[in-house]
CSV table of N, CA and C in Angstrom, one decimal:
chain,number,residue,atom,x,y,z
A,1,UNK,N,-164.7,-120.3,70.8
A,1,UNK,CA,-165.2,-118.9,71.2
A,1,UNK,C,-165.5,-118.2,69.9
A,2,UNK,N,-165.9,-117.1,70.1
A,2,UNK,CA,-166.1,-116.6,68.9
A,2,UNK,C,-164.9,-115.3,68.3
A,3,UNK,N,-164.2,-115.3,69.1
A,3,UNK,CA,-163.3,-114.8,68.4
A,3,UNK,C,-162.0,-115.5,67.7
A,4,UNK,N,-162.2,-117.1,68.5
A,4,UNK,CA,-161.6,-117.8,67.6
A,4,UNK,C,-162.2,-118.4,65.8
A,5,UNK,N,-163.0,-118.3,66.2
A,5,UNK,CA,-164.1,-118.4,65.2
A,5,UNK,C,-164.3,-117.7,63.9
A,6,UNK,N,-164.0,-116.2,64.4
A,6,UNK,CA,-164.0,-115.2,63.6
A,6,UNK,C,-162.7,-115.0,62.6
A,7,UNK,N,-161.2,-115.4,63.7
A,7,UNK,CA,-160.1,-115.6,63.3
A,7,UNK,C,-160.0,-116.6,62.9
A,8,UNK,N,-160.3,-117.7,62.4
A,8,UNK,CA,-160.7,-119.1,61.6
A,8,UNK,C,-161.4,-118.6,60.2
A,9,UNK,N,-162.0,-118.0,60.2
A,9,UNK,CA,-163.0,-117.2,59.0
A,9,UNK,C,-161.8,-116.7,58.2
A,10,UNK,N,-161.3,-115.5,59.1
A,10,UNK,CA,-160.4,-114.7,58.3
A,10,UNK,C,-158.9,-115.6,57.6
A,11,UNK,N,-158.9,-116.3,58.3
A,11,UNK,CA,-157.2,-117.1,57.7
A,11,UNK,C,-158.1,-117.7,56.9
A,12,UNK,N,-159.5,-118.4,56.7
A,12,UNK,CA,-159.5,-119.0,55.3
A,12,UNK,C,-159.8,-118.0,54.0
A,13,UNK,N,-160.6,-117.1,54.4
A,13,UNK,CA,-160.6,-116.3,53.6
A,13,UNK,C,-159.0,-115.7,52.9
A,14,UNK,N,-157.9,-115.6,54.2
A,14,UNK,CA,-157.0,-115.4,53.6
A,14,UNK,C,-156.2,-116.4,52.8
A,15,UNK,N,-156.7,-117.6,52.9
A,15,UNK,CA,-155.8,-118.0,52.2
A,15,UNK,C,-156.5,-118.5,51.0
A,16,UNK,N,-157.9,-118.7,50.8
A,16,UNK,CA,-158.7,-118.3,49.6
A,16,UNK,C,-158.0,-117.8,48.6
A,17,UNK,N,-157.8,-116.4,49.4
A,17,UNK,CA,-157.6,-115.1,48.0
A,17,UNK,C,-155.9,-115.6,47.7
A,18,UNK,N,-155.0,-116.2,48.4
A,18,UNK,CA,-153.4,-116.6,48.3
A,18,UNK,C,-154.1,-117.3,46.9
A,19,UNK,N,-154.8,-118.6,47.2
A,19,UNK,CA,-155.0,-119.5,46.3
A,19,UNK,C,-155.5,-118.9,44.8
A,20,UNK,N,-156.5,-118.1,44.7
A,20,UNK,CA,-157.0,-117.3,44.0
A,20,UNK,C,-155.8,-116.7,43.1
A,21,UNK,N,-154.8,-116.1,43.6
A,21,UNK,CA,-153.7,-115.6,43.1
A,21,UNK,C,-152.6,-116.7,42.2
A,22,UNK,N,-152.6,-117.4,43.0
A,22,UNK,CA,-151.9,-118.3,42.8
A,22,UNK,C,-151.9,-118.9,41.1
A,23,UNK,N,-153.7,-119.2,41.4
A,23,UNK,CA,-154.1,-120.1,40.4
A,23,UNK,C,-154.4,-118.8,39.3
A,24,UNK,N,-154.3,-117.7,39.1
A,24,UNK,CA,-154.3,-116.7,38.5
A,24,UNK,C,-152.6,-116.7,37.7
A,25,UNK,N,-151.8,-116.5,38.5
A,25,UNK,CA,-150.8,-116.7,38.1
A,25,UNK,C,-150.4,-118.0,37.2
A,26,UNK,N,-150.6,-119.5,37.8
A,26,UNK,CA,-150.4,-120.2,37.4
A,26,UNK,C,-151.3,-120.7,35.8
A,27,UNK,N,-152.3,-119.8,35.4
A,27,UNK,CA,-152.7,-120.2,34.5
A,27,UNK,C,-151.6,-119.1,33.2
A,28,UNK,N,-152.0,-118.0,33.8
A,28,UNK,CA,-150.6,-117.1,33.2
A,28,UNK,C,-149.7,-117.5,32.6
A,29,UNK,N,-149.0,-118.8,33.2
A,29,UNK,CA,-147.8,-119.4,32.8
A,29,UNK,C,-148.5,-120.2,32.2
A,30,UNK,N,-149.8,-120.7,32.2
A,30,UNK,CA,-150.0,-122.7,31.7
A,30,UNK,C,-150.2,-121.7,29.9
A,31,UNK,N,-151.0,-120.4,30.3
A,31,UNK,CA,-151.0,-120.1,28.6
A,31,UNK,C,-149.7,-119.4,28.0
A,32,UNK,N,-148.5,-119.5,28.3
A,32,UNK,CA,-147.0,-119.4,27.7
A,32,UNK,C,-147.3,-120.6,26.9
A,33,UNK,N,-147.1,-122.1,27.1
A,33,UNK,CA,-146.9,-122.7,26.9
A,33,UNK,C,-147.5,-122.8,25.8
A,34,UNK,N,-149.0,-122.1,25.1
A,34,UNK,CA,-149.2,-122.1,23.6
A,34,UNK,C,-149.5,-123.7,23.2
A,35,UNK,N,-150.4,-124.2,24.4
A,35,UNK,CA,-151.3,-125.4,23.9
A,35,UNK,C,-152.7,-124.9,23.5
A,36,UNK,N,-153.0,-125.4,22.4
A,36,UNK,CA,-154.2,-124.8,22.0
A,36,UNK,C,-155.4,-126.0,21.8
A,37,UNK,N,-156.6,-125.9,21.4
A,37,UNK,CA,-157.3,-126.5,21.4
A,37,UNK,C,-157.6,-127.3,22.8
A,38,UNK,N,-157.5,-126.6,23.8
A,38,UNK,CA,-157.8,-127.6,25.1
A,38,UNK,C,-158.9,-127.1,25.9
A,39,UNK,N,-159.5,-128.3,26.2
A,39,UNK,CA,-161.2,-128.2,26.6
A,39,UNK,C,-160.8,-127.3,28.0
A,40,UNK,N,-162.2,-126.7,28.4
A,40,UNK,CA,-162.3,-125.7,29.6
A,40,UNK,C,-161.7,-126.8,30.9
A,41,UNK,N,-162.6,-127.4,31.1
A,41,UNK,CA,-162.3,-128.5,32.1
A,41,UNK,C,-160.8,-128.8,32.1
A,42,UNK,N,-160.0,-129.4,30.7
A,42,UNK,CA,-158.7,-129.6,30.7
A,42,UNK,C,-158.0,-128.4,31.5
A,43,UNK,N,-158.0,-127.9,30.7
A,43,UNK,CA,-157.5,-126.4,31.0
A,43,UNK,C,-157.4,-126.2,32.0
A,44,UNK,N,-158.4,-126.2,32.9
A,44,UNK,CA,-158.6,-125.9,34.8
A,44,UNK,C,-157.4,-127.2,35.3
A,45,UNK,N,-157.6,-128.3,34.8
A,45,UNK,CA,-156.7,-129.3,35.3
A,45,UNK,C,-155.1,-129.3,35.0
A,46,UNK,N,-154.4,-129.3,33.9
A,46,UNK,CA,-153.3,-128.3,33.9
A,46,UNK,C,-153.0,-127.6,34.4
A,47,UNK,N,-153.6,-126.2,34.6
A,47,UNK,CA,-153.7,-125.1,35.5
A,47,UNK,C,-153.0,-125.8,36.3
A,48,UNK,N,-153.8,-126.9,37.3
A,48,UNK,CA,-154.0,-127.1,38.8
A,48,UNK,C,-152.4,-127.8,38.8
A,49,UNK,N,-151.8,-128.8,38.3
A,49,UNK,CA,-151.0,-129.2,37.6
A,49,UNK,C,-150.0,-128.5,37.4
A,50,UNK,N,-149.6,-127.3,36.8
A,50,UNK,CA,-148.7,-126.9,36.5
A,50,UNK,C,-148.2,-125.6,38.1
A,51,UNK,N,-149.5,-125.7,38.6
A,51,UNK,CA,-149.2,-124.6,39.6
A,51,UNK,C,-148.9,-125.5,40.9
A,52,UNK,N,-148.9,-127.1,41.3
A,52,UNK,CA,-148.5,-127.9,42.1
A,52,UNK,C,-147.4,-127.8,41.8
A,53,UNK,N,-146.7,-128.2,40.4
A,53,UNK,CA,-145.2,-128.4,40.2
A,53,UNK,C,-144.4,-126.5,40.4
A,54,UNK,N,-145.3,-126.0,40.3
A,54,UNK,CA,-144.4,-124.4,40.7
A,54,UNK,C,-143.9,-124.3,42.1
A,55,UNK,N,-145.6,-124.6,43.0
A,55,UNK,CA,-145.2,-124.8,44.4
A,55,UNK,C,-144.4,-125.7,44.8
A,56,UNK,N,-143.9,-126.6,44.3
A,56,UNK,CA,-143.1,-127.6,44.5
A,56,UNK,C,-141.9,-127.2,44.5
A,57,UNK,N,-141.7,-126.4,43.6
A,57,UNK,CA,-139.9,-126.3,43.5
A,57,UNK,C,-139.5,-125.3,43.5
A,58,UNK,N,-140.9,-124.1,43.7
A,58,UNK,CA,-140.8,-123.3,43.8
A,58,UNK,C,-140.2,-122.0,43.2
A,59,UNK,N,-141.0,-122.3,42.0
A,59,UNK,CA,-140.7,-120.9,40.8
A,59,UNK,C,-141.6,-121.3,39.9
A,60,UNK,N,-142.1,-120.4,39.0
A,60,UNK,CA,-143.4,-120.8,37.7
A,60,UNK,C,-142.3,-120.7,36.7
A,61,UNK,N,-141.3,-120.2,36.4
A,61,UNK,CA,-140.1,-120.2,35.1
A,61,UNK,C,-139.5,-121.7,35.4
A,62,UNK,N,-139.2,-122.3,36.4
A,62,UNK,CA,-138.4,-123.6,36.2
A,62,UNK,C,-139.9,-124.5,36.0
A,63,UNK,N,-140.7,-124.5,36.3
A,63,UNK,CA,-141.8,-125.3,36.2
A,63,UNK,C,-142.5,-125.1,34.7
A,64,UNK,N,-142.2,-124.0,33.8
A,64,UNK,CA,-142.9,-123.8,32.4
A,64,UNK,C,-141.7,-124.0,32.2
A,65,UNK,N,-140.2,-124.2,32.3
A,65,UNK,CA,-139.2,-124.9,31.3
A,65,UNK,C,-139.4,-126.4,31.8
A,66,UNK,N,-139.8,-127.1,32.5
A,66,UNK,CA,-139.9,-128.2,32.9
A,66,UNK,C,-140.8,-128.8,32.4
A,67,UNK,N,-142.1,-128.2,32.1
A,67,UNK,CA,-143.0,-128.8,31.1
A,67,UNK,C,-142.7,-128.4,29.5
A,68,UNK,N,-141.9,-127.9,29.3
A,68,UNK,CA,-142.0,-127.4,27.6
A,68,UNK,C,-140.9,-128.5,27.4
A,69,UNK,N,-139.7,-128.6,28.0
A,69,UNK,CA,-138.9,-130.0,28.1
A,69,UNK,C,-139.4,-131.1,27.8
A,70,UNK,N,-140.0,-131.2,28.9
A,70,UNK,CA,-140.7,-132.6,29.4
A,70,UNK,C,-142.2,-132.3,29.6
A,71,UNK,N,-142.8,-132.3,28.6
A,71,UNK,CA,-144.4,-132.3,28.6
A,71,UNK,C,-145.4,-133.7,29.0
A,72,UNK,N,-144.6,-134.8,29.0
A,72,UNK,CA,-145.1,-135.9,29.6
A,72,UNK,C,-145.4,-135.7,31.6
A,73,UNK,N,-144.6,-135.0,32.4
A,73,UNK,CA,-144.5,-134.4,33.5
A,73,UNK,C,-146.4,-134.2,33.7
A,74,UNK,N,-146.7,-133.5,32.8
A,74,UNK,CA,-148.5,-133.1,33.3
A,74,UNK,C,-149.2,-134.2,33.1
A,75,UNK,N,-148.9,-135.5,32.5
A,75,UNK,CA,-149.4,-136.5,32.4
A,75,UNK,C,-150.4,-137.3,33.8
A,76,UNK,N,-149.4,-137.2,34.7
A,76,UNK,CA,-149.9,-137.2,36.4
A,76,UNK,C,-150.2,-136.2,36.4
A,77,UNK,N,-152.0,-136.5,37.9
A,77,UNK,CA,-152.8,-135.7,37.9
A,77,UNK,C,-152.3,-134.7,39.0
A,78,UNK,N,-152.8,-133.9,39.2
A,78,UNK,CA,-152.4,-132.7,40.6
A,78,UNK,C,-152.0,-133.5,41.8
A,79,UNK,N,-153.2,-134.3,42.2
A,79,UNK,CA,-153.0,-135.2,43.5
A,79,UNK,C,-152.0,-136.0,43.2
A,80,UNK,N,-151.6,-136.4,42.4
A,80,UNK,CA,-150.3,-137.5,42.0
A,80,UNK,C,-149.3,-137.4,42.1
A,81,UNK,N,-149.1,-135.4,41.5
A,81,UNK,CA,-148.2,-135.0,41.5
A,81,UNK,C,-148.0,-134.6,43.4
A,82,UNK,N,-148.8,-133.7,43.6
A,82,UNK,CA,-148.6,-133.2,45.1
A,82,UNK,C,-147.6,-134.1,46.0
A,83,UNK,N,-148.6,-135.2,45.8
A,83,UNK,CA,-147.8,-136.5,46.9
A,83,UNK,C,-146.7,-136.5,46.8
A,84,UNK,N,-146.5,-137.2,45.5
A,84,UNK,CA,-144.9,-137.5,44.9
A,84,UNK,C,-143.8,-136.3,45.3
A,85,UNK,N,-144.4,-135.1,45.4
A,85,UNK,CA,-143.2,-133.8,45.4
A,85,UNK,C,-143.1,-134.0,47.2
A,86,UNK,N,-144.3,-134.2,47.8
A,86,UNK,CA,-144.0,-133.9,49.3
A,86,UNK,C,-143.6,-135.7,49.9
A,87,UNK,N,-143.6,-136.9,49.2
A,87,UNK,CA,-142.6,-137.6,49.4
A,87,UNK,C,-141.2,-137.6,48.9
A,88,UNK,N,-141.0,-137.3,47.8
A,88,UNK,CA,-139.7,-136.8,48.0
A,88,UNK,C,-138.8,-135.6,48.7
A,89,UNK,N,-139.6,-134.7,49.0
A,89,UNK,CA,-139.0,-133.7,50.3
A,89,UNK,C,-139.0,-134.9,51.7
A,90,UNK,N,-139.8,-135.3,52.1
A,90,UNK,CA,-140.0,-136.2,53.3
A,90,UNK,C,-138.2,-137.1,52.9
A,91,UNK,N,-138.1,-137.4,51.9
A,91,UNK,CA,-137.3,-138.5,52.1
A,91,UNK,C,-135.8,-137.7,51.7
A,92,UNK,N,-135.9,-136.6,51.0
A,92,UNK,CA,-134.4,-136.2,50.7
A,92,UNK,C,-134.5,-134.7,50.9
A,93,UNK,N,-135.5,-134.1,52.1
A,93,UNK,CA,-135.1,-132.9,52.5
A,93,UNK,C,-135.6,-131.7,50.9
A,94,UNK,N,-136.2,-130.3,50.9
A,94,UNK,CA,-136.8,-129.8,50.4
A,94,UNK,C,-135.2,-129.6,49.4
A,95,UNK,N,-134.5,-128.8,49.8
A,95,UNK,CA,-133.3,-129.0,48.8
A,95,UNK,C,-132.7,-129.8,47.4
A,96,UNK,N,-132.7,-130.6,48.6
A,96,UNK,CA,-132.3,-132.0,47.5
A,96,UNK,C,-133.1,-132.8,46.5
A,97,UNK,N,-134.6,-132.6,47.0
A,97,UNK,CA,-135.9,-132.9,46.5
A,97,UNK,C,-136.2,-131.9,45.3
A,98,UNK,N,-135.1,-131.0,45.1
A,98,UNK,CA,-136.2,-129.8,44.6
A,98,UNK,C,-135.1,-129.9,43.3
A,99,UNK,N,-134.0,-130.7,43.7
A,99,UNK,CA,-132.9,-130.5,42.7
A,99,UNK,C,-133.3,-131.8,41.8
A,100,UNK,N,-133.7,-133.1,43.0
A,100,UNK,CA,-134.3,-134.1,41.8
A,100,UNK,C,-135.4,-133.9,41.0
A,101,UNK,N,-136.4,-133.3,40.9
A,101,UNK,CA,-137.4,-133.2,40.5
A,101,UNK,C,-137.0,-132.1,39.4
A,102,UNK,N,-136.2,-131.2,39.4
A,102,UNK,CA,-135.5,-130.5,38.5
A,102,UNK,C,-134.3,-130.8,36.9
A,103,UNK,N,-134.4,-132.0,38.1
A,103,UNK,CA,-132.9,-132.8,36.7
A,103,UNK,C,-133.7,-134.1,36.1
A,104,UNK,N,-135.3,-134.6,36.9
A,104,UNK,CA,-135.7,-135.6,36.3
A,104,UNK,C,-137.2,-135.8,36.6
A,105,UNK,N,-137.8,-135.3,35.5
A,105,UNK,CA,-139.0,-134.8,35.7
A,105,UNK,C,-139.9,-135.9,35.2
């Protein structure tokens, strides 16, 4: 119908502009980190990267001490990372997943 239709439009739009924010924020935090020299394209991909591992555990401060720790962590790509964070919730519950990923990055 078309008012389903219309309300299909608006949730992506809304969650466009979430995303929008998001990755706004998430680059925020990727330039704390004070890596320099990194190509545009890189850059976008970190971003993408560093703002998976936020959503994951849910905070941008444990996720920028998590990479300034452990900077090998961005090595895996976004899609790599995604997976691995939502099979580990699948297998040990968001809690307990959020605590491994936290103590062993």
């Amino acid at each position: 119908s078309q008012s389903a239709s219309r309300g299909l439009a608006l949730t992506r739009r809304a969650a466009e502009a979430v995303g929008a924010e998001s990755s706004a924020v998430a680059r925020e935090y990727f330039l704390k980190l004070g890596w320099t020299n990194v190509k545009p394209d890189d850059e976008d991909e970190y971003v993408a990267r560093l703002r998976v591992i936020s959503v994951g555990i849910g905070d941008y401060e444990a996720a920028l001490k998590m990479v300034t720790d452990a900077p090998t962590v961005m090595y895996c790509g976004a899609a790599h990372l995604e997976a691995s964070i939502a099979a580990l919730k699948e297998k040990l519950g968001s809690t307990r997943a959020v605590e491994v990923i936290k103590n062993h990055p």
